[in-house]
Coordinates of C-alpha atoms in Angstrom, one line a residue:
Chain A
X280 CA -37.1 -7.3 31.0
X281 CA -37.5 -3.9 31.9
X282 CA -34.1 -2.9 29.6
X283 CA -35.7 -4.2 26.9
X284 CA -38.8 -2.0 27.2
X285 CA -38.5 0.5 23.7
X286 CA -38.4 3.5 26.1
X287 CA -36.0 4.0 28.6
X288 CA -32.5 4.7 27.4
X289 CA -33.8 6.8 24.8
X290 CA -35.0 9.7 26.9
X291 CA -31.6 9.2 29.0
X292 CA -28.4 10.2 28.5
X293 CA -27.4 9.9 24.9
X294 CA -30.8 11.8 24.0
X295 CA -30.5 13.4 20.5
X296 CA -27.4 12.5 19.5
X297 CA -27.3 10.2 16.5
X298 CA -26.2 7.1 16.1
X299 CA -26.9 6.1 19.8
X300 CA -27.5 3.0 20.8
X301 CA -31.3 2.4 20.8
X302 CA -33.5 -0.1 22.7
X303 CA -33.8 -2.2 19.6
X304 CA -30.0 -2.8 19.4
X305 CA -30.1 -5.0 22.6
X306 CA -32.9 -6.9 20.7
X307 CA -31.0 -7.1 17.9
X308 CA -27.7 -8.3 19.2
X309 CA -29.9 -11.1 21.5
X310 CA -31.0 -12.2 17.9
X311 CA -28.2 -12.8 16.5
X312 CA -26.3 -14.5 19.3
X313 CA -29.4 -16.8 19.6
X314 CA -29.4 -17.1 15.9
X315 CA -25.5 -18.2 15.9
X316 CA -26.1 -20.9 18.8
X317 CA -29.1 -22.5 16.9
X318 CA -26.8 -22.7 13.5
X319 CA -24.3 -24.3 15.6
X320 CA -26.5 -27.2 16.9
X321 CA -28.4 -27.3 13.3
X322 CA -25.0 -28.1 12.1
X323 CA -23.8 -30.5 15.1
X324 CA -27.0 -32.8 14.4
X325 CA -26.8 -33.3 10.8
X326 CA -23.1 -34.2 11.0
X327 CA -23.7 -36.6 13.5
X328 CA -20.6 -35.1 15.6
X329 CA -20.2 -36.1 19.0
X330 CA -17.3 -35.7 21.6
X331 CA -18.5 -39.3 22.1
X332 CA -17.7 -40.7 18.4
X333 CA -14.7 -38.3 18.9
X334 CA -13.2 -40.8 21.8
X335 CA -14.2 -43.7 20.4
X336 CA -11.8 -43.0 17.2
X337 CA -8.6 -42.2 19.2
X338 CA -7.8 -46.0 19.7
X339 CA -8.1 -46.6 16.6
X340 CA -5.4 -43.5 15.9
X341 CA -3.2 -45.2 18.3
X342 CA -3.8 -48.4 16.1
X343 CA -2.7 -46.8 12.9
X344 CA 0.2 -44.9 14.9
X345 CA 1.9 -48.4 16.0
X346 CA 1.5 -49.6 12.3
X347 CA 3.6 -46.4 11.2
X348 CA 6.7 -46.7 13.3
X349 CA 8.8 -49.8 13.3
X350 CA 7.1 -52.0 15.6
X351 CA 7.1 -55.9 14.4
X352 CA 3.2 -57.6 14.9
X353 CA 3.5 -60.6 17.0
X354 CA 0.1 -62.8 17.3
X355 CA -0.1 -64.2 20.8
X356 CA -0.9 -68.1 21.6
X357 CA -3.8 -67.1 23.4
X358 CA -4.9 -65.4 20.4
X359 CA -4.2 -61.7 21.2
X360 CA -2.0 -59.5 19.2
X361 CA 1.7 -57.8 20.6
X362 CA 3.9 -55.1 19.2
X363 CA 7.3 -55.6 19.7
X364 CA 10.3 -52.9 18.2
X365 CA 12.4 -54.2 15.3
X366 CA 15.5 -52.6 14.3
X367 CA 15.5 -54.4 11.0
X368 CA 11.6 -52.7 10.0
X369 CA 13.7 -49.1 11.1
X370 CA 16.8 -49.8 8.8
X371 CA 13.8 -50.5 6.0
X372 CA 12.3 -47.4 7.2
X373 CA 15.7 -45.5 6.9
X374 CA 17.0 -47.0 3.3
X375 CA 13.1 -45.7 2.0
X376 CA 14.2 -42.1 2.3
X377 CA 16.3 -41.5 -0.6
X378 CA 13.6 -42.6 -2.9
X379 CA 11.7 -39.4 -1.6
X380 CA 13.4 -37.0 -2.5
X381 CA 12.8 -36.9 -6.5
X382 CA 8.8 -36.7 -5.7
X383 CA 9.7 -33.9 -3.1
X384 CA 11.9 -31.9 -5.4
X385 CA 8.9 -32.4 -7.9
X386 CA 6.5 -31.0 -5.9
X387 CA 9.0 -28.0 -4.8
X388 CA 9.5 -27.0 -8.0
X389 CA 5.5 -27.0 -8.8
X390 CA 5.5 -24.5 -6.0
X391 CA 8.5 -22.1 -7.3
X392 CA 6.9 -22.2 -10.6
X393 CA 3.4 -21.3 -9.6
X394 CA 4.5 -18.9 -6.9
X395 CA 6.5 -17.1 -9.7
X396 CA 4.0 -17.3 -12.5
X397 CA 1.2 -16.5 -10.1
X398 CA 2.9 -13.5 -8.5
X399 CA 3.6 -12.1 -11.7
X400 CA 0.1 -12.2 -13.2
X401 CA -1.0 -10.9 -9.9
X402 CA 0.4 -7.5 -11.2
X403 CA -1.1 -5.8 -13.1
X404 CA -4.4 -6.8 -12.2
X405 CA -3.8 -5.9 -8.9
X406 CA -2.7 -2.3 -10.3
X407 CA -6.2 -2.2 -11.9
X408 CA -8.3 -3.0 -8.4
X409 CA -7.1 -0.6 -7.0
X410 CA -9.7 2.2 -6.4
X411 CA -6.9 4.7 -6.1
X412 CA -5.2 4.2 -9.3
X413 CA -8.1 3.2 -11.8
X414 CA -9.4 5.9 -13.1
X415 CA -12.6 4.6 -14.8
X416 CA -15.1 2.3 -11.9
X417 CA -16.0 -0.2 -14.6
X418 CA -12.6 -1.2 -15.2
X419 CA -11.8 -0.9 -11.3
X420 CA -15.2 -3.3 -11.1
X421 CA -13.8 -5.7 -13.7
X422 CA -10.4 -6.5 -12.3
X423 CA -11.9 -6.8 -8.7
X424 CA -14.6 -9.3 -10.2
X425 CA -12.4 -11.2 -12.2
X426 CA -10.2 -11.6 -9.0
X427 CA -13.1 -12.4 -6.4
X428 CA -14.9 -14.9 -8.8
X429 CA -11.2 -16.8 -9.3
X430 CA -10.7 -16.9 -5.6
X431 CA -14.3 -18.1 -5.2
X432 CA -12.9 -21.4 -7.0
X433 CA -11.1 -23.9 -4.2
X434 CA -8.2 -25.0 -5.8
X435 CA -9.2 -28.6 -4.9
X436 CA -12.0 -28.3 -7.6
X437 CA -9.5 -26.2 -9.8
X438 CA -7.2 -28.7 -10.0
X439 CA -10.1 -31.2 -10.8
X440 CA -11.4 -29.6 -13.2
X441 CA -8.0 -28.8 -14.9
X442 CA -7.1 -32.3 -15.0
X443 CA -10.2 -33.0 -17.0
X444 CA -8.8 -30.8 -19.7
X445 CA -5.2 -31.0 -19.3
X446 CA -5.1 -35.5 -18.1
X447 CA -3.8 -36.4 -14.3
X448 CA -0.1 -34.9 -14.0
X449 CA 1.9 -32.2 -12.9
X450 CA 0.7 -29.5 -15.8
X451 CA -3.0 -29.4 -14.2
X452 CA -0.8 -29.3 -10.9
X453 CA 1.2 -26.3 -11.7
X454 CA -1.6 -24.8 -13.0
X455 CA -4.3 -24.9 -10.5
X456 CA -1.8 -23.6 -8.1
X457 CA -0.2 -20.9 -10.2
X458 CA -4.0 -19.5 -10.3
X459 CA -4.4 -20.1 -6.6
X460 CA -1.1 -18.2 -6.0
X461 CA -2.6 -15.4 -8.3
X462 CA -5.7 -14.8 -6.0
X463 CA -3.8 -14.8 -3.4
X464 CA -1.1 -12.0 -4.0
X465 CA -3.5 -10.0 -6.4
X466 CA -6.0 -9.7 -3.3
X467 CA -2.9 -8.6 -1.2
X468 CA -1.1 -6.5 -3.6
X469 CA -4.3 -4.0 -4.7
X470 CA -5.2 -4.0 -0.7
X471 CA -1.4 -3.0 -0.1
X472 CA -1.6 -0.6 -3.5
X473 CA -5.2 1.4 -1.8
X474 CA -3.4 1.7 1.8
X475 CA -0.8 3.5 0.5
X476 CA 0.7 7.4 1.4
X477 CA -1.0 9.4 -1.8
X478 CA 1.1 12.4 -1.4
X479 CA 3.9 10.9 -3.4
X480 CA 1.2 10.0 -6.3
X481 CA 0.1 13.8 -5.8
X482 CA 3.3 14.8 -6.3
X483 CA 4.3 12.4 -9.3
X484 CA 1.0 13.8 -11.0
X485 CA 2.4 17.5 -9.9
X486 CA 5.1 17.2 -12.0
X487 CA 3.8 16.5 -15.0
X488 CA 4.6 12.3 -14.9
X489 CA 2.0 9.9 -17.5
X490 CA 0.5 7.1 -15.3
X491 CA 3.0 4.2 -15.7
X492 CA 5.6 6.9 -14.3
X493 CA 3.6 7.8 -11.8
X494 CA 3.1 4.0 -10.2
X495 CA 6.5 3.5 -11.1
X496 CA 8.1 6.3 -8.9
X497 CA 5.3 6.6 -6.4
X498 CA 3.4 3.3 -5.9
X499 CA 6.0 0.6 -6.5
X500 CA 8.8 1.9 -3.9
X501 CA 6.0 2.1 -1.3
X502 CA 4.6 -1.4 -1.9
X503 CA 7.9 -3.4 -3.2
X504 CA 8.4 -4.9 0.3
X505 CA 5.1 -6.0 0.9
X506 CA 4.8 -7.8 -2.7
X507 CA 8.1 -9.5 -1.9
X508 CA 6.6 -10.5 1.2
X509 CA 3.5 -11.9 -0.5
X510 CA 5.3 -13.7 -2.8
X511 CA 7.5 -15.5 0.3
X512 CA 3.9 -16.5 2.0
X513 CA 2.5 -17.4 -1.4
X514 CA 5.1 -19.9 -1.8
X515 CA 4.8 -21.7 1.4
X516 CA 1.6 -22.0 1.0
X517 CA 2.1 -23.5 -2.4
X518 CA 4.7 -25.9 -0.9
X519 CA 1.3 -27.2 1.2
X520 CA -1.1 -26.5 -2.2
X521 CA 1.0 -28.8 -3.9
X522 CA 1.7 -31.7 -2.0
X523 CA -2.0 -31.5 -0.9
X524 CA -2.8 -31.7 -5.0
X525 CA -0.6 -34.5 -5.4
X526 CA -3.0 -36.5 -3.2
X527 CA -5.4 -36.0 -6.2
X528 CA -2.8 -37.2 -9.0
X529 CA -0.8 -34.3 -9.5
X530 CA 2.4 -35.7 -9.3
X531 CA 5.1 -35.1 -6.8
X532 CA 5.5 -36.1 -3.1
X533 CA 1.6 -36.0 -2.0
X534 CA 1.0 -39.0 -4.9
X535 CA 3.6 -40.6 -3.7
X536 CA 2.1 -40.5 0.1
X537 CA -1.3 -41.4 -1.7
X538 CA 0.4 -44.4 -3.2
X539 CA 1.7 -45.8 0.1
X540 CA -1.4 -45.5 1.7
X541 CA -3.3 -47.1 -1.1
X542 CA -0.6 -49.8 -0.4
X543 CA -1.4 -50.4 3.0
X544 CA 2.1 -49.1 3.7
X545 CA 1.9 -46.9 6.1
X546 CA 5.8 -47.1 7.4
X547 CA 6.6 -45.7 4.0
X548 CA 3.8 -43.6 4.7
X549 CA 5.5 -42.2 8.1
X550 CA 8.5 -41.2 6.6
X551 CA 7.2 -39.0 3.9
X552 CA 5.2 -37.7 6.1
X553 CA 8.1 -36.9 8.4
X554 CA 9.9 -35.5 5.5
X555 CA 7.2 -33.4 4.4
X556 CA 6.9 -32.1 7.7
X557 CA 10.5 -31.2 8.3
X558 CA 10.5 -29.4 4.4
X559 CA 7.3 -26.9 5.6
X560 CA 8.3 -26.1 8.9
X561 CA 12.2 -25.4 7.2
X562 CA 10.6 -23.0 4.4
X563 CA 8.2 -21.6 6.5
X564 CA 10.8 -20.4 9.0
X565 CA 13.5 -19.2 6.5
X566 CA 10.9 -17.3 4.5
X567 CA 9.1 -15.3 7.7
X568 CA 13.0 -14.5 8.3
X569 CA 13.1 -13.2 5.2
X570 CA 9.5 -11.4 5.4
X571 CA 10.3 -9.6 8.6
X572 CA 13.8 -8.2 8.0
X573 CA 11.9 -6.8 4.6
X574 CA 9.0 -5.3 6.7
Chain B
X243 CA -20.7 23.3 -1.5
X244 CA -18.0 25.6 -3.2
X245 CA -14.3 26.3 -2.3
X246 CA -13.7 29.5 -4.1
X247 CA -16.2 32.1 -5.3
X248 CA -15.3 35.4 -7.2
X249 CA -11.9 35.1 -7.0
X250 CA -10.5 36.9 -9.8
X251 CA -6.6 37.5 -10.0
X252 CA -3.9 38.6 -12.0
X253 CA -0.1 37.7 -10.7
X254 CA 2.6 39.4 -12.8
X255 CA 5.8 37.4 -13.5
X256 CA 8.6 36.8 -10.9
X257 CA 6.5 38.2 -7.7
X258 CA 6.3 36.3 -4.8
X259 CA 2.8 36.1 -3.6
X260 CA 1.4 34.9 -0.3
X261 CA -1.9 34.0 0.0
X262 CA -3.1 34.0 4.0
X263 CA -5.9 32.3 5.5
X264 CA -7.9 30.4 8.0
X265 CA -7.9 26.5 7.5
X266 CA -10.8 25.9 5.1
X267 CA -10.2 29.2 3.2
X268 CA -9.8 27.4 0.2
X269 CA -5.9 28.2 -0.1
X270 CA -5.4 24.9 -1.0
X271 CA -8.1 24.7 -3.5
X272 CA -6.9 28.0 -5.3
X273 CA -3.1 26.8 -6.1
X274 CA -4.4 23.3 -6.8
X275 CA -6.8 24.5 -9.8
X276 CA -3.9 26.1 -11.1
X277 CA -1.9 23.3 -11.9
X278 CA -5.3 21.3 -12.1
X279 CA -5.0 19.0 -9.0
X280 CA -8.4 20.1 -8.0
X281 CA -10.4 20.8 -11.1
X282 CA -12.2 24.2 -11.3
X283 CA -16.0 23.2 -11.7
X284 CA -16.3 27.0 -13.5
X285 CA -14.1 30.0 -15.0
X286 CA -10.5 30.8 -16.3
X287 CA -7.3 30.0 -15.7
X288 CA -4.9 32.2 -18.2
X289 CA -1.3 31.3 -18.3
X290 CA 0.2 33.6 -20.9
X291 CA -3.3 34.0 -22.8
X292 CA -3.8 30.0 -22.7
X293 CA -6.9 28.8 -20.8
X294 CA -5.4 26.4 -18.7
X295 CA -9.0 24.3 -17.5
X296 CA -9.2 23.5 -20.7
X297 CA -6.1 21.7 -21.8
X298 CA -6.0 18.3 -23.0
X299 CA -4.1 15.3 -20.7
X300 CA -0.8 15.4 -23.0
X301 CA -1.3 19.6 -22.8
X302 CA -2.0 19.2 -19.1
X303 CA 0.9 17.2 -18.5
X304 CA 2.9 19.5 -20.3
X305 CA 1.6 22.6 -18.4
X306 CA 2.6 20.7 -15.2
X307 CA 6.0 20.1 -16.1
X308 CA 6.5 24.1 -15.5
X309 CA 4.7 24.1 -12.9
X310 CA 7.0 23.0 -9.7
X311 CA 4.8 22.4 -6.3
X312 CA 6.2 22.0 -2.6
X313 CA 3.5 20.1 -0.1
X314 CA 3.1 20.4 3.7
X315 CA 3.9 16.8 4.0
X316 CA 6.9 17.3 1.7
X317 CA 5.1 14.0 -0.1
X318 CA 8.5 12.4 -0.7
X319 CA 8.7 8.8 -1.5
X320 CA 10.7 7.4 1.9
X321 CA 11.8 4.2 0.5
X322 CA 13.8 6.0 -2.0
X323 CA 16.9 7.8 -2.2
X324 CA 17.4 11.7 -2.7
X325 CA 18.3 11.4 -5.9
X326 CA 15.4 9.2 -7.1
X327 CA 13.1 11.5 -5.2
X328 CA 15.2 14.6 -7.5
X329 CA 15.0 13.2 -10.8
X330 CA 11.4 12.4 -10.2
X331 CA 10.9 16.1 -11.0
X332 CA 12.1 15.0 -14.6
X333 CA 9.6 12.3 -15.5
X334 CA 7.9 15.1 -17.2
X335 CA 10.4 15.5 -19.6
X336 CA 11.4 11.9 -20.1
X337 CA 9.8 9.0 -22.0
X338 CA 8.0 6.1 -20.2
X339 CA 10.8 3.6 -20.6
X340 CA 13.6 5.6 -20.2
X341 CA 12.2 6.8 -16.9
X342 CA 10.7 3.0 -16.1
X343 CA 14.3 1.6 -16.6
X344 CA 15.6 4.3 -14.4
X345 CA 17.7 5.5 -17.4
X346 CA 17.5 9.2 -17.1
X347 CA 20.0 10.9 -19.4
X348 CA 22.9 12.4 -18.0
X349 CA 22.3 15.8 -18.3
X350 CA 18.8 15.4 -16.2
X351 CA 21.3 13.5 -13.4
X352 CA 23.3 16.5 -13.7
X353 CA 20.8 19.1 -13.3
X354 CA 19.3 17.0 -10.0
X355 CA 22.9 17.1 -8.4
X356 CA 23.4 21.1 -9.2
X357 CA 19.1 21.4 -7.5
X358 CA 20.7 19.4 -4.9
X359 CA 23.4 21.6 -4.5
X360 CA 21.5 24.6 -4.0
X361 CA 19.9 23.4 -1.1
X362 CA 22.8 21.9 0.2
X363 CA 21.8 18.9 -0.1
X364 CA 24.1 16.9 -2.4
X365 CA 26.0 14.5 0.2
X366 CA 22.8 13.3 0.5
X367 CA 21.9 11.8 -2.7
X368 CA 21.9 8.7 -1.8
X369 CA 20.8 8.8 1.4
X370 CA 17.1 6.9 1.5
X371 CA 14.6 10.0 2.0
X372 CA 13.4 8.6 5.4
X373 CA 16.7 9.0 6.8
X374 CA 16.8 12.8 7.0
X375 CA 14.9 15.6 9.1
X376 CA 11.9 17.5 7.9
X377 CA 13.5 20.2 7.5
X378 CA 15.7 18.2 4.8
X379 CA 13.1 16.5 2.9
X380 CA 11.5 20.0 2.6
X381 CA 14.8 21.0 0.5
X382 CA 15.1 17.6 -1.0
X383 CA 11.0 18.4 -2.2
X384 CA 12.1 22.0 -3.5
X385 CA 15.0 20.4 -5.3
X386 CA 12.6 18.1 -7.2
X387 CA 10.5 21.6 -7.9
X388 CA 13.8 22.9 -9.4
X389 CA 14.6 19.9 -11.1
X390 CA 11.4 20.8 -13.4
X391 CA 13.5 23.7 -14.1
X392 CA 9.8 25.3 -13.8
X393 CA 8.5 28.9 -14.4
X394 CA 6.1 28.7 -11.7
X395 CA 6.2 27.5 -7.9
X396 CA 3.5 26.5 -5.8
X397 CA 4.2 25.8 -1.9
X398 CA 1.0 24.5 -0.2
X399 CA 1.9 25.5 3.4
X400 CA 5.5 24.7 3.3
X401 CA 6.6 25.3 6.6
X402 CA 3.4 24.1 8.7
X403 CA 5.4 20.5 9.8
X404 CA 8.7 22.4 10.5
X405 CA 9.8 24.0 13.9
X406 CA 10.3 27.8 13.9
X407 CA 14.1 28.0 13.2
X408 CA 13.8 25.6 10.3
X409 CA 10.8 27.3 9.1
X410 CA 12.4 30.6 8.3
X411 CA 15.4 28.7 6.7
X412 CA 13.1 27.4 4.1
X413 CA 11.1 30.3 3.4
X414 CA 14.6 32.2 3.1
X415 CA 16.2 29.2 0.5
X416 CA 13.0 29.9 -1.4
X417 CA 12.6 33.0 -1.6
X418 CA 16.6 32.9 -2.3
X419 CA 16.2 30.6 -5.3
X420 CA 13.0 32.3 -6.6
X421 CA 15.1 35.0 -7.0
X422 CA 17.9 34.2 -9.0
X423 CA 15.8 32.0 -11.2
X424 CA 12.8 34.8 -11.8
X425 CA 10.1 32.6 -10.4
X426 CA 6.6 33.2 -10.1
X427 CA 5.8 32.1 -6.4
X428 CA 2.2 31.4 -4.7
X429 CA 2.5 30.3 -1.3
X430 CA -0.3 29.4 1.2
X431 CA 1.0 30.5 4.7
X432 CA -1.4 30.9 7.8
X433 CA 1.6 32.6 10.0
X434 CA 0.9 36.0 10.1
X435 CA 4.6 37.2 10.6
X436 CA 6.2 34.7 7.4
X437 CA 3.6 36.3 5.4
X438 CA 5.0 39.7 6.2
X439 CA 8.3 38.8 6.3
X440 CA 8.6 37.2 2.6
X441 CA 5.7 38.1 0.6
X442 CA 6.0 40.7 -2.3
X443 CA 2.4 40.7 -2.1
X444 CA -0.2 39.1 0.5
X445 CA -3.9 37.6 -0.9
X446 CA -6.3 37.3 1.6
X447 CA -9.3 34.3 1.4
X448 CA -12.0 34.0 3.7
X449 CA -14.9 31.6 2.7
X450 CA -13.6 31.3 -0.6
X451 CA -13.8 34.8 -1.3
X452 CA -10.2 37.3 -1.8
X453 CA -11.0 39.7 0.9
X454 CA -7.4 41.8 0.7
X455 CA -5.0 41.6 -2.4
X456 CA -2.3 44.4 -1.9
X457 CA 1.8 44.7 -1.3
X458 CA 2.8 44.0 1.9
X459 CA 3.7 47.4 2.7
X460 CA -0.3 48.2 2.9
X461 CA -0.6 45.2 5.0
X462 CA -1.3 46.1 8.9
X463 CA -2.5 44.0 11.8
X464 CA -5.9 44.7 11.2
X465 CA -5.9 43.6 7.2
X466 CA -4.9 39.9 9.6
X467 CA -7.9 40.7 12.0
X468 CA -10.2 41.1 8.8
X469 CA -9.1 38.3 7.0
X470 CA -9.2 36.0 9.8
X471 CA -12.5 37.4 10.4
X472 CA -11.1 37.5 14.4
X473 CA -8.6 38.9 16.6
X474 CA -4.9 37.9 16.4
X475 CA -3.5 35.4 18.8
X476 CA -0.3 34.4 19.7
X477 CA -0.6 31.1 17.4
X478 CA -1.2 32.7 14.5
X479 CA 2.9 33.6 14.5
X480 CA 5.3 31.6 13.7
X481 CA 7.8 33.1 15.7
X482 CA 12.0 33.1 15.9
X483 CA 12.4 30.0 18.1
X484 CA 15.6 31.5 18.8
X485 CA 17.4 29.8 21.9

């Protein structure tokens, strides 16, 4: 304990020079990491989680597994139950997928529209949170607000919300996400926008340019590949956003998962499942092609 | 704390000045007031019997667009080409949407190829700026100073990136061009022998303060040893580089 005596180190070595490490910083980094394990268990008990009732749900995954793939139930004489494969169930499986694809281009065209609307928007507020072209704080203040409290908003409880105003469909969808989308590249775009080289804005205002000409000749060549980047990772995300909102009525592919598992169907449920799978990892991958040839 | 104290200056038209000092003179604080990148906190700034601190933004703006200033960092934009980086130097001269829509009148794109030129530059107009050497972008920097088709030129340390050989060619196209076009020329320099080798007239700052003003020909190693407020060394010259 002798280390954490309030003496010794300060007489030592780093002796005068500020900022050293004194003996109260040990104390204080115990506290916290004592302070971090304790909200850990705090949280543990009043969930009730346990690596135990973690085991005891993985048969029942299993269970609900079997009843997805194309596997025939066959109740045993001695009263015990048998899964045996049916190539008939698979063919039913199969003939589904067509019907998927009107709900799936539904809910991709939710995500181009929000992606694009959202981006858009994200503009010129983004130009306005950024400390290095706003001249007046307030204003500075005002767009960064109006940004964090929007992004403060899960878009779960947006979309809620916006179907309260707007009735269950695919306009409180396209909504909640375009606003999502919004957040998302405006918070990019004005970090992107500060991080910039200012010489070429020192030299724009050097030569006499207004402010519009200035970001137009020195901030938007600098930051053009990033914002097209953004706007790629917005829109996988949105591709996710919107199939997740379609869960909660928003039209498209995730209310038509919602509606086969209501149904008990969970073959159905498999296969668009499988489909929306194959659609995210396919975007995802053309799109950081895209993003890292642009970067 | 204060960058400049005193200084009190008159610079007749078409000389080229040098002004010579230690990092943290306040050479870069005296050639930024004058086109108001650093505002003056007090004083005068006359420009043909206009007080220059105390011009309105449209006046400022206006005052800047003769005005033509070359950086250390050349302060290009890289993702663009030469020529964008050119005509930049007429966004004072152009209105907003014109210049937003990248519709610059043809004269203007005229002029930028005929600045190009006269660095010998123009293949490279649409090369992206990133794609040359420093020494290039330093040309491609004065060529958007010309393309102001200004009366005045500041250089803040032009050279200070550049090796020797390429640091005498662009003090020589300057000086060059500042000739032929009458142009009044301030350029901060800490090299002891481009100062004396291009300078009409040398300005000394130490601590803020002008501590020699006077043509070059009064200039002698110990005016250096005063201003520097130390003896010379071998890094205060630039040197040849010759091979």
């Amino acid at each position: 304990m002798s280390r954490l005596s309030p003496q010794a180190p300060d007489r030592g070595l780093f002796a005068g020079i500020p900022g050293a490490p004194t003996p109260w910083t040990r104390v204080r980094n115990l506290a916290i990491g004592v302070l971090l394990v304790a909200l850990y268990l705090w949280s543990a008990r009043a969930t009730d989680f346990s690596l135990g009732r973690l085991a005891r749900g993985v048969p029942e995954m299993g269970n609900l597994l079997i009843r997805m793939l194309p596997f025939e139930r066959v109740d045993l004489p001695g009263g015990g139950v048998a899964w045996r494969w049916s190539n008939e169930l698979l063919r039913q499986q199969i003939a589904f997928l067509p019907s998927v694809w009107g709900p799936l281009m539904e809910t991709l065209r939710i995500a181009i529209v929000s992606a694009t609307l959202g981006s858009l928007l994200a503009v010129p507020v983004a130009l306005l949170a950024s400390r290095n072209l706003v001249r007046y704080p307030w204003l500075y203040w005002l767009a960064r607000g109006f940004m964090n409290l929007l992004r403060t908003i899960p878009d779960l409880v947006l979309a809620a919300v916006l179907a309260g105003a707007f009735g269950v469909g695919v306009l409180p969808g396209i909504l909640a996400v375009t606003i999502f989308s919004f957040t998302v590249v405006a918070k990019l775009l004005s970090e992107s926008i500060e991080a910039i080289d200012p010489g070429p804005l020192e030299a724009m205002r050097a030569v006499g340019a207004n402010r519009l000409q200035a970001i137009a000749f020195g901030v938007v060549p600098q930051v053009l590949p990033q914002y097209i980047a953004y706007v790629l990772y917005v829109f996988e995300i949105d591709v996710r956003a919107s199939t997740v909102l379609g869960l909660v009525g928003a039209g498209g592919i995730g209310f038509t998962l919602q509606t086969s598992l209501r149904l008990l169907n969970y073959r159905a449920a498999f296969m668009i499942i499988l489909v929306i799978l194959a659609v995210v990892v396919l975007i995802d991958t053309i799109s950081n092609r895209l993003r890292e040839r642009l970067l | 704390m204060q960058a400049l104290r005193s200084v009190n200056l008159t610079i007749p038209d078409g000389q080229f000045v040098v002004i010579v000092g230690l990092s943290g003179a306040g050479k870069s604080t005296l050639l930024r007031c004058i086109n108001r990148l650093v505002e003056p906190t007090e004083g005068q700034i006359l420009a043909d019997g206009v007080d220059i601190t105390r011009l309105g933004e449209g006046e400022l703006r206006a005052w800047r667009t003769k005005v033509g200033m070359i950086f250390q960092n050349f302060n290009l934009v890289n993702r663009s080409t030469v020529l964008r980086n050119v005509l930049a130097g007429r966004l004072g001269h152009t209105s907003t949407l014109r210049s937003l829509l990248g519709l610059f009148p043809r004269s203007d794109v005229e002029l930028a190829l005929r600045c190009l030129e006269r660095v010998q530059l123009r293949d490279k107009a649409f090369s992206r700026a990133d794609q040359l050497s420093g020494g290039q972008k330093q040309r491609v920097a004065i060529a958007r100073a010309l393309c102001q088709e200004p009366k005045i030129l500041l250089a803040d340390e032009p050279v200070a990136s550049l090796d020797p050989p390429t640091s005498h060619l662009i003090m020589q196209d300057l000086k060059r061009i500042c000739r032929e076009d009458g142009l009044t020329v301030l350029v901060n320099l800490h090299f002891i022998d481009l100062a004396v080798e291009y300078a009409d007239r040398i300005i000394g700052l130490r601590a803020g303060e002008v501590v020699f003003d006077g043509p070059v020909s009064e200039v002698t190693e110990k005016t250096f040893e005063e201003i520097y407020g130390r003896s010379i060394r071998p890094d205060d010259f630039r040197g040849r580089g010759d091979r």
